[in-house]
mmCIF file of C-alpha atoms in Angstrom:
data_model
loop_
_atom_site.group_PDB
_atom_site.id
_atom_site.type_symbol
_atom_site.label_atom_id
_atom_site.label_comp_id
_atom_site.label_asym_id
_atom_site.label_seq_id
_atom_site.Cartn_x
_atom_site.Cartn_y
_atom_site.Cartn_z
ATOM 1 C CA GLU Q 167 11.026 3.797 -2.923
ATOM 2 C CA THR Q 168 13.171 6.350 -4.748
ATOM 3 C CA SER Q 169 15.235 6.797 -1.616
ATOM 4 C CA ARG Q 170 15.622 3.018 -1.376
ATOM 5 C CA LEU Q 171 16.914 2.861 -4.944
ATOM 6 C CA SER Q 172 19.218 5.821 -4.377
ATOM 7 C CA SER Q 173 20.571 4.095 -1.312
ATOM 8 C CA VAL Q 174 21.287 0.934 -3.273
ATOM 9 C CA SER Q 175 22.853 2.939 -6.116
ATOM 10 C CA GLU Q 176 25.087 4.855 -3.739
ATOM 11 C CA GLU Q 177 26.202 1.624 -2.148
ATOM 12 C CA ILE Q 178 27.076 0.151 -5.544
ATOM 13 C CA SER Q 179 28.907 3.280 -6.645
ATOM 14 C CA HIS Q 180 30.893 3.516 -3.432
ATOM 15 C CA TYR Q 181 31.795 -0.168 -3.585
ATOM 16 C CA ASN Q 182 33.222 0.104 -7.074
ATOM 17 C CA GLY Q 183 34.752 3.534 -6.764
ATOM 18 C CA TYR Q 184 33.106 5.068 -9.826
ATOM 19 C CA ASN Q 185 29.961 6.968 -10.684
ATOM 20 C CA ILE Q 186 27.222 4.912 -12.310
ATOM 21 C CA PRO Q 187 24.843 6.156 -15.059
ATOM 22 C CA ASP Q 188 21.430 7.506 -14.140
ATOM 23 C CA ILE Q 189 19.480 4.316 -14.656
ATOM 24 C CA LEU Q 190 16.089 5.837 -13.841
ATOM 25 C CA ASN Q 191 16.500 8.666 -16.343
ATOM 26 C CA TYR Q 192 17.654 6.207 -19.005
ATOM 27 C CA LEU Q 193 14.738 3.831 -18.470
ATOM 28 C CA GLN Q 194 12.225 6.677 -18.366
ATOM 29 C CA ASN Q 195 13.418 7.900 -21.761
ATOM 30 C CA HIS Q 196 13.151 4.394 -23.245
ATOM 31 C CA THR Q 197 9.886 3.177 -21.679
ATOM 32 C CA ASP Q 198 7.837 6.291 -20.749
ATOM 33 C CA LEU Q 199 7.124 4.754 -17.334
ATOM 34 C CA THR Q 200 7.142 6.841 -14.156
ATOM 35 C CA ARG Q 201 10.174 6.855 -11.883
ATOM 36 C CA SER Q 202 8.186 5.256 -9.065
ATOM 37 C CA THR Q 203 7.119 2.369 -11.349
ATOM 38 C CA LEU Q 204 10.689 1.840 -12.498
ATOM 39 C CA VAL Q 205 11.954 1.919 -8.923
ATOM 40 C CA ARG Q 206 9.501 -0.792 -7.994
ATOM 41 C CA ILE Q 207 10.481 -2.932 -10.999
ATOM 42 C CA LEU Q 208 14.183 -2.646 -10.218
ATOM 43 C CA ILE Q 209 13.843 -3.314 -6.503
ATOM 44 C CA GLU Q 210 11.469 -6.255 -6.893
ATOM 45 C CA SER Q 211 13.703 -7.802 -9.538
ATOM 46 C CA ALA Q 212 16.370 -8.185 -6.833
ATOM 47 C CA ARG Q 213 19.009 -7.976 -9.578
ATOM 48 C CA LEU Q 214 20.052 -4.361 -9.390
ATOM 49 C CA LYS Q 215 23.584 -5.202 -8.245
ATOM 50 C CA GLU Q 216 24.133 -6.921 -11.614
ATOM 51 C CA PHE Q 217 24.156 -3.371 -12.937
ATOM 52 C CA LEU Q 218 27.799 -3.256 -11.826
ATOM 53 C CA ASN Q 219 28.953 -5.875 -14.302
ATOM 54 C CA ASN Q 220 28.054 -3.825 -17.367
ATOM 55 C CA PRO Q 221 25.854 -0.752 -16.697
ATOM 56 C CA GLN Q 222 24.955 -0.033 -20.336
ATOM 57 C CA LEU Q 223 24.126 -3.645 -21.163
ATOM 58 C CA PHE Q 224 22.061 -3.933 -17.994
ATOM 59 C CA MET Q 225 20.042 -0.800 -18.833
ATOM 60 C CA ASP Q 226 19.523 -1.917 -22.438
ATOM 61 C CA ASN Q 227 18.304 -5.363 -21.355
ATOM 62 C CA VAL Q 228 15.987 -3.960 -18.684
ATOM 63 C CA ALA Q 229 14.471 -1.514 -21.192
ATOM 64 C CA LYS Q 230 13.987 -4.337 -23.703
ATOM 65 C CA ILE Q 231 12.313 -6.625 -21.155
ATOM 66 C CA ILE Q 232 9.996 -3.850 -19.971
ATOM 67 C CA LYS Q 233 8.947 -3.098 -23.563
ATOM 68 C CA VAL Q 234 8.174 -6.771 -24.200
ATOM 69 C CA GLU Q 235 5.989 -6.932 -21.108
ATOM 70 C CA LEU Q 236 4.234 -3.685 -22.023
ATOM 71 C CA ASN Q 237 3.490 -5.120 -25.470
ATOM 72 C CA LYS Q 238 1.894 -8.158 -23.840
ATOM 73 C CA LEU Q 239 -0.422 -5.835 -21.924
ATOM 74 C CA LEU Q 240 -1.280 -3.669 -24.934
ATOM 75 C CA VAL Q 241 -2.122 -6.351 -27.494
ATOM 76 C CA PRO Q 242 -5.041 -8.101 -25.703
ATOM 77 C CA GLY Q 243 -6.843 -4.782 -25.318
ATOM 78 C CA ILE Q 244 -6.482 -3.515 -28.874
ATOM 79 C CA LYS Q 245 -9.631 -3.040 -30.911
ATOM 80 C CA TYR Q 246 -9.990 -2.178 -34.603
ATOM 81 C CA GLU Q 247 -13.111 -0.555 -36.013
ATOM 82 C CA PRO Q 248 -14.010 0.140 -39.674
ATOM 83 C CA ILE Q 249 -13.670 3.803 -40.591
ATOM 84 C CA SER Q 250 -17.023 3.732 -42.393
ATOM 85 C CA LYS Q 251 -19.911 1.887 -40.748
ATOM 86 C CA ASN Q 252 -21.727 1.716 -44.124
ATOM 87 C CA ASP Q 253 -18.812 0.053 -45.873
ATOM 88 C CA PRO Q 254 -16.844 -2.156 -43.450
ATOM 89 C CA PHE Q 255 -14.269 -3.172 -46.069
ATOM 90 C CA CYS Q 256 -11.156 -1.081 -46.339
ATOM 91 C CA GLU Q 257 -9.944 -0.190 -49.828
ATOM 92 C CA TRP Q 258 -6.367 -0.142 -51.063
ATOM 93 C CA GLU Q 259 -5.260 1.324 -54.375
ATOM 94 C CA MET Q 260 -3.658 -0.965 -56.904
ATOM 95 C CA THR Q 261 -0.622 1.348 -56.875
ATOM 96 C CA ILE Q 262 0.671 -0.496 -53.789
ATOM 97 C CA PHE Q 263 1.598 -3.350 -56.146
ATOM 98 C CA ASP Q 264 4.800 -1.832 -57.492
ATOM 99 C CA ASP Q 265 6.297 -3.579 -60.512
ATOM 100 C CA GLU Q 266 9.782 -3.564 -59.026
ATOM 101 C CA GLU Q 267 8.657 -5.923 -56.288
ATOM 102 C CA LEU Q 268 7.578 -8.506 -58.833
ATOM 103 C CA VAL Q 269 10.315 -8.763 -61.441
ATOM 104 C CA ASN Q 270 13.186 -10.452 -59.624
ATOM 105 C CA GLN Q 271 13.586 -13.694 -61.560
ATOM 106 C CA LEU Q 272 15.730 -15.312 -58.865
ATOM 107 C CA THR Q 273 13.093 -14.989 -56.139
ATOM 108 C CA SER Q 274 9.890 -15.412 -58.139
ATOM 109 C CA ILE Q 275 7.971 -18.181 -59.846
ATOM 110 C CA GLN Q 276 5.601 -18.201 -62.801
ATOM 111 C CA VAL Q 277 1.894 -18.476 -61.934
ATOM 112 C CA ASP Q 278 -1.411 -18.089 -63.721
ATOM 113 C CA LYS Q 279 -3.725 -17.274 -60.789
ATOM 114 C CA SER Q 280 -2.354 -13.928 -59.725
ATOM 115 C CA ILE Q 281 -2.516 -10.337 -60.947
ATOM 116 C CA TYR Q 282 0.905 -10.775 -62.586
ATOM 117 C CA ASP Q 283 2.430 -13.767 -64.354
ATOM 118 C CA ARG Q 284 5.163 -14.067 -61.722
ATOM 119 C CA ILE Q 285 4.969 -13.948 -57.942
ATOM 120 C CA THR Q 286 7.774 -13.250 -55.483
ATOM 121 C CA TYR Q 287 8.691 -15.313 -52.442
ATOM 122 C CA ASP Q 288 10.955 -14.729 -49.439
ATOM 123 C CA SER Q 289 11.583 -18.333 -48.396
ATOM 124 C CA GLU Q 290 11.232 -21.932 -49.492
ATOM 125 C CA VAL Q 291 8.076 -22.162 -47.369
ATOM 126 C CA GLU Q 292 6.553 -19.317 -49.407
ATOM 127 C CA ARG Q 293 7.722 -20.758 -52.737
ATOM 128 C CA LYS Q 294 6.095 -24.116 -52.027
ATOM 129 C CA PHE Q 295 2.956 -22.411 -50.722
ATOM 130 C CA ALA Q 296 2.596 -20.377 -53.933
ATOM 131 C CA GLU Q 297 3.169 -23.392 -56.184
ATOM 132 C CA GLU Q 298 0.543 -25.422 -54.351
ATOM 133 C CA LEU Q 299 -2.029 -22.615 -54.411
ATOM 134 C CA ASN Q 300 -1.456 -22.119 -58.125
ATOM 135 C CA ALA Q 301 -2.222 -25.805 -58.755
ATOM 136 C CA ARG Q 302 -5.497 -25.876 -56.805
ATOM 137 C CA GLU Q 303 -8.853 -25.670 -58.576
ATOM 138 C CA ASP Q 304 -10.597 -23.959 -55.644
ATOM 139 C CA ILE Q 305 -8.094 -21.080 -55.568
ATOM 140 C CA LYS Q 306 -9.220 -18.425 -58.038
ATOM 141 C CA LEU Q 307 -6.715 -15.687 -57.229
ATOM 142 C CA PHE Q 308 -3.805 -15.107 -54.851
ATOM 143 C CA VAL Q 309 -1.224 -12.354 -54.451
ATOM 144 C CA LYS Q 310 1.895 -11.814 -52.384
ATOM 145 C CA LEU Q 311 1.072 -8.641 -50.508
ATOM 146 C CA PRO Q 312 3.665 -5.896 -51.095
ATOM 147 C CA LYS Q 313 5.596 -4.302 -48.255
ATOM 148 C CA LYS Q 314 3.461 -1.164 -48.568
ATOM 149 C CA PHE Q 315 0.451 -3.155 -47.392
ATOM 150 C CA ILE Q 316 0.646 -2.746 -43.631
ATOM 151 C CA VAL Q 317 -1.501 -3.174 -40.540
ATOM 152 C CA ASP Q 318 -0.736 -0.658 -37.807
ATOM 153 C CA THR Q 319 -0.239 -2.293 -34.392
ATOM 154 C CA PRO Q 320 0.987 -1.075 -30.972
ATOM 155 C CA VAL Q 321 4.224 -3.009 -31.515
ATOM 156 C CA GLY Q 322 4.974 -1.731 -35.025
ATOM 157 C CA ASN Q 323 3.747 -2.102 -38.603
ATOM 158 C CA TYR Q 324 2.783 -5.598 -39.730
ATOM 159 C CA ASN Q 325 2.973 -6.813 -43.329
ATOM 160 C CA PRO Q 326 0.979 -10.034 -43.909
ATOM 161 C CA ASP Q 327 2.064 -12.414 -46.645
ATOM 162 C CA TRP Q 328 -0.867 -13.410 -48.850
ATOM 163 C CA ALA Q 329 -4.327 -12.351 -50.023
ATOM 164 C CA ILE Q 330 -6.353 -15.250 -51.424
ATOM 165 C CA VAL Q 331 -9.723 -15.737 -53.111
ATOM 166 C CA LYS Q 332 -11.055 -19.253 -52.577
ATOM 167 C CA GLU Q 333 -14.225 -20.587 -54.144
ATOM 168 C CA ASN Q 334 -16.144 -23.779 -53.350
ATOM 169 C CA SER Q 335 -19.795 -23.587 -52.335
ATOM 170 C CA HIS Q 336 -19.249 -19.854 -51.837
ATOM 171 C CA THR Q 337 -16.461 -17.324 -52.253
ATOM 172 C CA LEU Q 338 -14.027 -16.696 -49.404
ATOM 173 C CA TYR Q 339 -11.600 -13.803 -49.083
ATOM 174 C CA LEU Q 340 -8.593 -14.859 -47.049
ATOM 175 C CA VAL Q 341 -5.371 -13.378 -45.735
ATOM 176 C CA ARG Q 342 -2.660 -15.806 -44.680
ATOM 177 C CA GLU Q 343 0.748 -15.568 -43.038
ATOM 178 C CA THR Q 344 3.147 -18.384 -43.940
ATOM 179 C CA LYS Q 345 5.533 -19.560 -41.236
ATOM 180 C CA GLY Q 346 7.807 -22.542 -40.836
ATOM 181 C CA SER Q 347 6.312 -22.830 -37.348
ATOM 182 C CA ILE Q 348 3.396 -21.092 -35.647
ATOM 183 C CA SER Q 349 4.357 -22.075 -32.110
ATOM 184 C CA GLU Q 350 4.338 -19.073 -29.769
ATOM 185 C CA HIS Q 351 7.627 -20.265 -28.308
ATOM 186 C CA GLU Q 352 9.321 -20.454 -31.700
ATOM 187 C CA LEU Q 353 8.107 -17.080 -32.969
ATOM 188 C CA ARG Q 354 9.664 -13.915 -31.626
ATOM 189 C CA LEU Q 355 7.456 -12.263 -29.002
ATOM 190 C CA LYS Q 356 7.082 -9.081 -31.046
ATOM 191 C CA GLU Q 357 6.192 -11.012 -34.195
ATOM 192 C CA PHE Q 358 3.647 -13.106 -32.314
ATOM 193 C CA ALA Q 359 2.092 -9.930 -30.885
ATOM 194 C CA LYS Q 360 1.801 -8.409 -34.373
ATOM 195 C CA ILE Q 361 0.045 -11.531 -35.679
ATOM 196 C CA ASN Q 362 -2.466 -11.375 -32.815
ATOM 197 C CA CYS Q 363 -3.159 -7.717 -33.632
ATOM 198 C CA ALA Q 364 -3.583 -8.537 -37.319
ATOM 199 C CA LYS Q 365 -6.175 -11.172 -36.429
ATOM 200 C CA LYS Q 366 -8.256 -8.506 -34.676
ATOM 201 C CA HIS Q 367 -7.781 -6.101 -37.575
ATOM 202 C CA PHE Q 368 -9.049 -8.540 -40.199
ATOM 203 C CA ASP Q 369 -11.868 -9.751 -37.949
ATOM 204 C CA ALA Q 370 -13.097 -6.151 -37.872
ATOM 205 C CA ILE Q 371 -13.467 -6.059 -41.670
ATOM 206 C CA GLY Q 372 -14.788 -9.595 -42.031
ATOM 207 C CA VAL Q 373 -11.722 -11.190 -43.604
ATOM 208 C CA ASP Q 374 -10.498 -14.614 -42.503
ATOM 209 C CA PHE Q 375 -6.887 -14.357 -41.298
ATOM 210 C CA LYS Q 376 -4.521 -16.830 -39.687
ATOM 211 C CA PRO Q 377 -0.899 -17.992 -39.788
ATOM 212 C CA VAL Q 378 -0.336 -21.313 -41.570
ATOM 213 C CA THR Q 379 2.531 -23.646 -42.294
ATOM 214 C CA SER Q 380 1.198 -25.148 -45.554
ATOM 215 C CA SER Q 381 -1.404 -24.634 -48.282
ATOM 216 C CA SER Q 382 -3.523 -27.470 -46.852
ATOM 217 C CA GLU Q 383 -4.542 -25.041 -44.091
ATOM 218 C CA VAL Q 384 -6.126 -22.651 -46.603
#
């Protein structure tokens, strides 16, 4: 297959009268796939001659597409396990709640059901969500999780939006992600993959997690 690709590359180079970049070396460095796998991908795509139009753009786009597809393969197989089998709940120090993240008056609202008297928001969806949670009797505590609070995933660090304590017949500990839409088609592929990983992470420690579009879904 390598010889087939080389043959196609030579034909392209000869046709245009200039030397083309080493596409296999470039893609190997950006995807960690073997040369034989990359050869197969390029040949079966039947689009290699488009490389001529803009070699760098073509290589960048191919690398990006391959990474997206690799992420799709990685995420379904990921599994999170508690570090301690005796205590399945992870612990985070209160120092992750830095004061500087909570004092911006222009992007915060006053609340009385959080660890501080003001809570930050990043969008109108979040502002409305916080106001509605603060007004509910069954919500005992909620916090906007700081950027230091992350879940490690194969496609990058994920920072969920909210931690919530809800109480009715019993107490529930919830983590929620607020989105204007939760449609897979409307979320970026990488973002959707991170949310799926986060679901598995919180399942492993017994915390209810899901993306929502409004407080009525809490």
